Amino acid sequence: MELLQVENVEVVYNDVVLVLKGLSLAVEEGGITALLGANGAGKSTTLKAISGLLEGEDGEVTDGSVVYDGKTINKWAPEKVVREGIFQVMEGRRIFEDLTVEENLRCGAYTRPRSEYAAGVERVYEYFPRLKERRKQVAGYMSGGEQQMLAIGRSLMAKPRLLLLDEPSLGLAPLLVEEIFSIIRRINSEEGVTVLLVEQNARAALGIADMAYIMENGRIVMDGKSEDLLNNPDVQEFYLGMGHGGEKRSFRNVKHYRRRKRWLG
Ligand SMILES: Nc1ncnc2c1ncn2[C@@H]1O[C@H](COP(=O)(O)OP(=O)(O)O)[C@@H](O)[C@H]1O
Ligand SMILES: [Mg+2]
């Protein structure tokens, strides 16, 4: 079953800047779906169109719809979206730097009854033992990797049904990315949380995702099962850095190039 359908969504910022140009994607319940693309492609905007967070940025869904669990949610306030089970972990680990690890976790549980708090914290510590060691520490002094763990742990406190992760690998060393991604996979399978994972790190994301979409310039340019994309020569060349040329080209240029080649050849 599809838990989320984004259908032909257009997003405009400040009434003038068109950023999403008819974007469509679907997220299967219980799986991990990756949304890949370069900087500026519109990945964060897509997540905000789902979570309702465009509102605070003078952005608006001007066409299309976002359907979650059969309900059209693109006019909903962000608080309502959270209460219905969608939680977005923002890019850049927006934790509360002056609060301790445990206080940060408590903040994630604001939509839940207090009685669930203790069990929730223990559950987070099972996934992230390092957070338990640092439970009394002020979050702002932790390493980037630990802050990312805290951001994900805090989202678990809300018991989401759909977790939106915005570039959890950003700025982290490869070993740490591997560690955090394997925990994301565990959370997905053990908690039954559906994940929409936004990444520039295509290799890491395709390693744990079931399905993936690649976007450029506000549109999806390719989609498929992760294993098929990993084996696709264009994906290998342009997103996995396995090509020969130094110049970074986009899919659209490749298509033009192929068309031209066919035409001339
Ligand atoms: N609040 C905003 N106001 C105006 N333009 C924005 C805003 N946020 C993002 N944009 C523009 O939208 C485009 C896509 O941004 P974004 O969704 O952040 O891309 P990504 O997450 O893929 O890097 C960029 O050109 C960016 O400059
Ligand atoms: Mg972004």
Short mmCIF file of C-alpha atoms and ligand atoms in Angstrom, two decimals:
data_model
loop_
_atom_site.label_atom_id
_atom_site.label_comp_id
_atom_site.label_asym_id
_atom_site.label_seq_id
_atom_site.Cartn_x
_atom_site.Cartn_y
_atom_site.Cartn_z
CA MET A 1 0.00 0.00 0.00
CA GLU A 2 1.13 3.53 -0.70
CA LEU A 3 1.21 5.59 2.48
CA LEU A 4 2.05 8.85 0.72
CA GLN A 5 1.39 10.18 -2.76
CA VAL A 6 2.81 13.46 -3.98
CA GLU A 7 0.95 14.26 -7.18
CA ASN A 8 2.04 16.93 -9.65
CA VAL A 9 3.04 19.33 -6.92
CA GLU A 10 4.10 22.85 -7.72
CA VAL A 11 5.71 25.02 -5.06
CA VAL A 12 6.25 28.75 -5.31
CA TYR A 13 8.30 30.85 -2.85
CA ASN A 14 7.51 34.52 -2.23
CA ASP A 15 4.67 34.36 -4.79
CA VAL A 16 7.19 34.32 -7.66
CA VAL A 17 9.91 31.67 -7.51
CA LEU A 18 8.69 28.37 -8.96
CA VAL A 19 10.80 25.61 -7.39
CA LEU A 20 8.80 22.39 -7.73
CA LYS A 21 7.46 22.03 -11.26
CA GLY A 22 4.96 19.21 -11.15
CA LEU A 23 6.69 16.73 -8.89
CA SER A 24 5.20 13.29 -8.32
CA LEU A 25 6.37 10.44 -6.14
CA ALA A 26 4.91 7.67 -4.00
CA VAL A 27 6.08 6.14 -0.73
CA GLU A 28 5.22 2.51 0.03
CA GLU A 29 4.12 1.80 3.59
CA GLY A 30 6.78 -0.01 5.63
CA GLY A 31 9.68 0.66 3.27
CA ILE A 32 12.49 3.12 2.77
CA THR A 33 12.13 5.41 -0.24
CA ALA A 34 15.04 7.64 -1.21
CA LEU A 35 14.80 11.03 -2.91
CA LEU A 36 18.16 11.87 -4.46
CA GLY A 37 19.47 14.95 -6.17
CA ALA A 38 22.15 17.62 -6.22
CA ASN A 39 22.19 20.75 -4.11
CA GLY A 40 19.34 23.08 -5.07
CA ALA A 41 17.27 20.41 -6.86
CA GLY A 42 14.31 20.98 -4.52
CA LYS A 43 14.63 18.05 -2.12
CA SER A 44 14.11 20.01 1.10
CA THR A 45 11.25 21.90 -0.51
CA THR A 46 9.58 18.57 -1.31
CA LEU A 47 9.82 17.47 2.33
CA LYS A 48 8.45 20.81 3.53
CA ALA A 49 5.53 20.52 1.11
CA ILE A 50 4.69 17.24 2.87
CA SER A 51 5.24 18.37 6.47
CA GLY A 52 3.56 21.76 6.12
CA LEU A 53 6.76 23.62 6.97
CA LEU A 54 6.65 25.74 3.77
CA GLU A 55 4.25 28.00 5.62
CA GLY A 56 7.05 29.52 7.74
CA GLU A 57 9.18 30.23 4.66
CA ASP A 58 6.65 32.07 2.54
CA GLY A 59 6.35 29.03 0.33
CA GLU A 60 3.10 27.60 -1.02
CA VAL A 61 1.85 24.52 -2.82
CA THR A 62 0.15 26.19 -5.79
CA ASP A 63 -0.87 23.07 -7.70
CA GLY A 64 -1.19 19.32 -7.25
CA SER A 65 -1.78 17.46 -4.00
CA VAL A 66 -0.12 15.61 -1.15
CA VAL A 67 -2.14 12.59 -0.07
CA TYR A 68 -1.25 10.77 3.16
CA ASP A 69 -3.14 7.68 4.26
CA GLY A 70 -5.93 8.65 1.86
CA LYS A 71 -6.23 12.23 3.17
CA THR A 72 -5.25 15.36 1.26
CA ILE A 73 -2.92 17.16 3.65
CA ASN A 74 -1.39 20.03 1.70
CA LYS A 75 -3.49 22.66 3.49
CA TRP A 76 -2.82 21.26 6.95
CA ALA A 77 -0.91 23.13 9.66
CA PRO A 78 2.44 21.57 10.60
CA GLU A 79 1.20 20.64 14.12
CA LYS A 80 -1.67 18.64 12.66
CA VAL A 81 0.69 16.87 10.29
CA VAL A 82 2.89 15.83 13.24
CA ARG A 83 -0.11 14.59 15.21
CA GLU A 84 -1.15 12.47 12.24
CA GLY A 85 2.22 10.73 12.36
CA ILE A 86 4.56 12.55 9.98
CA PHE A 87 7.80 13.83 11.48
CA GLN A 88 10.52 15.71 9.58
CA VAL A 89 14.13 15.70 10.74
CA MET A 90 15.42 18.95 9.27
CA GLU A 91 18.67 19.36 7.40
CA GLY A 92 21.58 20.44 9.58
CA ARG A 93 20.51 18.72 12.84
CA ARG A 94 18.27 21.35 14.39
CA ILE A 95 18.67 20.23 17.97
CA PHE A 96 18.37 22.51 20.98
CA GLU A 97 22.01 23.24 21.66
CA ASP A 98 21.57 24.61 25.17
CA LEU A 99 19.52 21.66 26.39
CA THR A 100 20.88 18.29 27.48
CA VAL A 101 20.47 15.16 25.38
CA GLU A 102 17.63 13.94 27.55
CA GLU A 103 15.85 17.31 27.52
CA ASN A 104 16.06 17.29 23.72
CA LEU A 105 14.44 13.87 23.65
CA ARG A 106 11.67 15.07 25.93
CA CYS A 107 10.93 17.88 23.43
CA GLY A 108 10.39 15.31 20.68
CA ALA A 109 7.58 13.71 22.68
CA TYR A 110 5.39 16.79 22.96
CA THR A 111 2.54 15.22 21.03
CA ARG A 112 2.59 12.04 23.15
CA PRO A 113 1.17 11.24 26.58
CA ARG A 114 3.68 11.66 29.43
CA SER A 115 3.23 8.05 30.44
CA GLU A 116 5.10 6.95 27.30
CA TYR A 117 8.13 9.09 28.00
CA ALA A 118 10.36 6.70 29.98
CA ALA A 119 9.88 3.79 27.61
CA GLY A 120 10.46 6.09 24.64
CA VAL A 121 13.78 7.32 25.98
CA GLU A 122 14.96 3.76 26.68
CA ARG A 123 14.00 2.75 23.15
CA VAL A 124 16.08 5.64 21.71
CA TYR A 125 19.04 4.62 23.92
CA GLU A 126 18.84 1.07 22.59
CA TYR A 127 19.34 2.35 19.06
CA PHE A 128 21.89 4.97 20.09
CA PRO A 129 23.92 3.78 23.11
CA ARG A 130 26.19 6.83 22.69
CA LEU A 131 23.29 9.10 23.53
CA LYS A 132 22.78 7.20 26.79
CA GLU A 133 26.41 7.82 27.74
CA ARG A 134 25.88 11.51 27.07
CA ARG A 135 22.36 11.85 28.46
CA LYS A 136 23.25 14.71 30.86
CA GLN A 137 25.53 16.50 28.42
CA VAL A 138 24.62 19.77 26.73
CA ALA A 139 23.77 18.89 23.13
CA GLY A 140 25.61 21.80 21.51
CA TYR A 141 28.97 20.39 22.59
CA MET A 142 28.51 17.00 20.98
CA SER A 143 30.07 15.94 17.67
CA GLY A 144 28.18 16.30 14.39
CA GLY A 145 27.47 12.57 14.29
CA GLU A 146 26.11 12.54 17.83
CA GLN A 147 23.91 15.53 17.07
CA GLN A 148 22.51 13.74 14.03
CA MET A 149 21.81 10.70 16.23
CA LEU A 150 20.04 12.98 18.69
CA ALA A 151 17.96 14.56 15.92
CA ILE A 152 16.85 11.12 14.73
CA GLY A 153 16.33 9.88 18.31
CA ARG A 154 14.18 12.89 19.10
CA SER A 155 12.00 12.14 16.08
CA LEU A 156 11.42 8.60 17.38
CA MET A 157 9.99 10.07 20.59
CA ALA A 158 7.06 11.33 18.50
CA LYS A 159 6.33 7.72 17.41
CA PRO A 160 6.04 8.68 13.74
CA ARG A 161 4.39 6.53 11.13
CA LEU A 162 6.26 8.35 8.35
CA LEU A 163 9.73 9.74 9.01
CA LEU A 164 11.14 12.39 6.67
CA LEU A 165 14.94 12.56 6.90
CA ASP A 166 16.71 15.49 5.25
CA GLU A 167 20.33 14.64 4.40
CA PRO A 168 21.31 12.79 7.58
CA SER A 169 24.76 12.07 6.08
CA LEU A 170 25.64 15.73 5.55
CA GLY A 171 29.16 16.53 6.76
CA LEU A 172 29.74 13.14 8.39
CA ALA A 173 32.71 10.81 7.85
CA PRO A 174 31.95 7.66 5.80
CA LEU A 175 32.13 5.24 8.76
CA LEU A 176 29.67 7.34 10.73
CA VAL A 177 27.34 7.53 7.72
CA GLU A 178 27.43 3.74 7.56
CA GLU A 179 26.62 3.47 11.27
CA ILE A 180 23.74 5.93 11.15
CA PHE A 181 22.28 4.43 7.96
CA SER A 182 22.30 0.94 9.41
CA ILE A 183 20.43 2.28 12.45
CA ILE A 184 17.89 3.93 10.11
CA ARG A 185 17.38 0.55 8.47
CA ARG A 186 16.89 -1.08 11.90
CA ILE A 187 14.41 1.60 12.97
CA ASN A 188 12.51 1.02 9.74
CA SER A 189 12.25 -2.72 10.21
CA GLU A 190 11.94 -2.96 14.01
CA GLU A 191 9.59 -0.03 14.59
CA GLY A 192 7.72 -0.42 11.31
CA VAL A 193 8.36 3.24 10.52
CA THR A 194 8.06 4.20 6.85
CA VAL A 195 11.00 6.38 5.78
CA LEU A 196 11.40 9.00 3.06
CA LEU A 197 15.13 9.64 2.94
CA VAL A 198 16.46 12.72 1.16
CA GLU A 199 20.14 12.50 0.22
CA GLN A 200 22.91 13.80 -1.99
CA ASN A 201 24.92 10.73 -0.99
CA ALA A 202 23.30 8.44 -3.56
CA ARG A 203 25.48 5.45 -2.84
CA ALA A 204 24.71 5.37 0.89
CA ALA A 205 21.00 6.01 0.34
CA LEU A 206 20.61 3.37 -2.39
CA GLY A 207 22.35 0.96 -0.02
CA ILE A 208 19.41 0.98 2.40
CA ALA A 209 16.43 2.15 0.31
CA ASP A 210 13.94 -0.14 -1.43
CA MET A 211 12.90 2.43 -4.03
CA ALA A 212 14.43 5.69 -5.14
CA TYR A 213 13.61 8.81 -7.11
CA ILE A 214 16.18 11.13 -8.64
CA MET A 215 15.26 14.77 -9.02
CA GLU A 216 16.77 17.67 -10.93
CA ASN A 217 15.56 21.21 -11.06
CA GLY A 218 12.17 20.63 -9.43
CA ARG A 219 11.21 17.45 -11.27
CA ILE A 220 11.73 13.70 -11.02
CA VAL A 221 14.00 12.54 -13.84
CA MET A 222 14.28 8.87 -12.94
CA ASP A 223 12.90 6.32 -10.49
CA GLY A 224 13.03 2.63 -9.77
CA LYS A 225 14.13 -0.07 -7.38
CA SER A 226 17.39 0.79 -5.66
CA GLU A 227 19.20 -2.23 -7.05
CA ASP A 228 18.19 -1.32 -10.60
CA LEU A 229 19.38 2.26 -10.13
CA LEU A 230 22.68 1.04 -8.66
CA ASN A 231 23.21 -0.98 -11.84
CA ASN A 232 22.12 1.78 -14.20
CA PRO A 233 25.10 3.19 -16.17
CA ASP A 234 23.76 6.78 -16.13
CA VAL A 235 23.24 6.66 -12.37
CA GLN A 236 26.70 5.18 -11.95
CA GLU A 237 28.25 7.90 -14.04
CA PHE A 238 26.38 10.94 -12.75
CA TYR A 239 25.45 10.07 -9.18
CA LEU A 240 27.89 7.44 -8.03
CA GLY A 241 31.02 8.99 -9.49
CA MET A 242 31.95 5.94 -11.50
CA GLY A 243 32.21 7.70 -14.87
CA HIS A 244 35.33 8.71 -16.76
CA GLY A 245 34.79 12.35 -17.75
CA GLY A 246 35.59 15.08 -15.24
CA GLU A 247 32.73 17.33 -16.26
CA LYS A 248 29.59 16.90 -14.18
CA ARG A 249 26.57 16.64 -16.43
CA SER A 250 22.91 16.27 -15.63
CA PHE A 251 20.52 13.64 -16.93
CA ARG A 252 18.85 16.17 -19.12
CA ASN A 253 22.12 16.94 -20.86
CA VAL A 254 22.74 13.24 -21.29
CA LYS A 255 19.38 12.81 -22.96
CA HIS A 256 20.07 15.71 -25.29
CA TYR A 257 23.46 14.30 -26.03
CA ARG A 258 22.05 10.85 -26.83
CA ARG A 259 19.33 12.33 -28.98
CA ARG A 260 21.88 14.37 -30.88
CA LYS A 261 24.10 11.35 -31.30
CA ARG A 262 21.21 9.31 -32.66
CA TRP A 263 20.23 12.14 -34.97
CA LEU A 264 23.71 12.62 -36.32
CA GLY A 265 24.70 8.98 -36.32
N1 LIG B 1 12.63 30.01 1.59
C1 LIG B 1 13.00 30.12 0.30
N2 LIG B 1 12.72 31.23 -0.42
C2 LIG B 1 13.08 31.33 -1.72
N3 LIG B 1 13.72 30.36 -2.40
C3 LIG B 1 14.02 29.23 -1.75
C4 LIG B 1 13.68 29.04 -0.37
N4 LIG B 1 14.10 27.81 0.01
C5 LIG B 1 14.68 27.26 -1.07
N5 LIG B 1 14.64 28.09 -2.13
C6 LIG B 1 15.16 27.82 -3.49
O1 LIG B 1 14.55 26.64 -3.97
C7 LIG B 1 15.48 25.85 -4.69
C8 LIG B 1 15.50 24.46 -4.09
O2 LIG B 1 15.95 24.52 -2.75
P1 LIG B 1 15.94 23.26 -1.80
O3 LIG B 1 14.58 22.68 -1.77
O4 LIG B 1 16.52 23.69 -0.51
O5 LIG B 1 16.92 22.25 -2.57
P2 LIG B 1 17.78 21.02 -2.02
O6 LIG B 1 17.24 20.64 -0.68
O7 LIG B 1 17.61 19.96 -3.05
O8 LIG B 1 19.20 21.50 -1.94
C9 LIG B 1 16.82 26.57 -4.59
O9 LIG B 1 17.01 27.27 -5.79
C10 LIG B 1 16.63 27.51 -3.44
O10 LIG B 1 17.40 28.67 -3.62
MG MG B 2 18.16 20.54 1.14
#
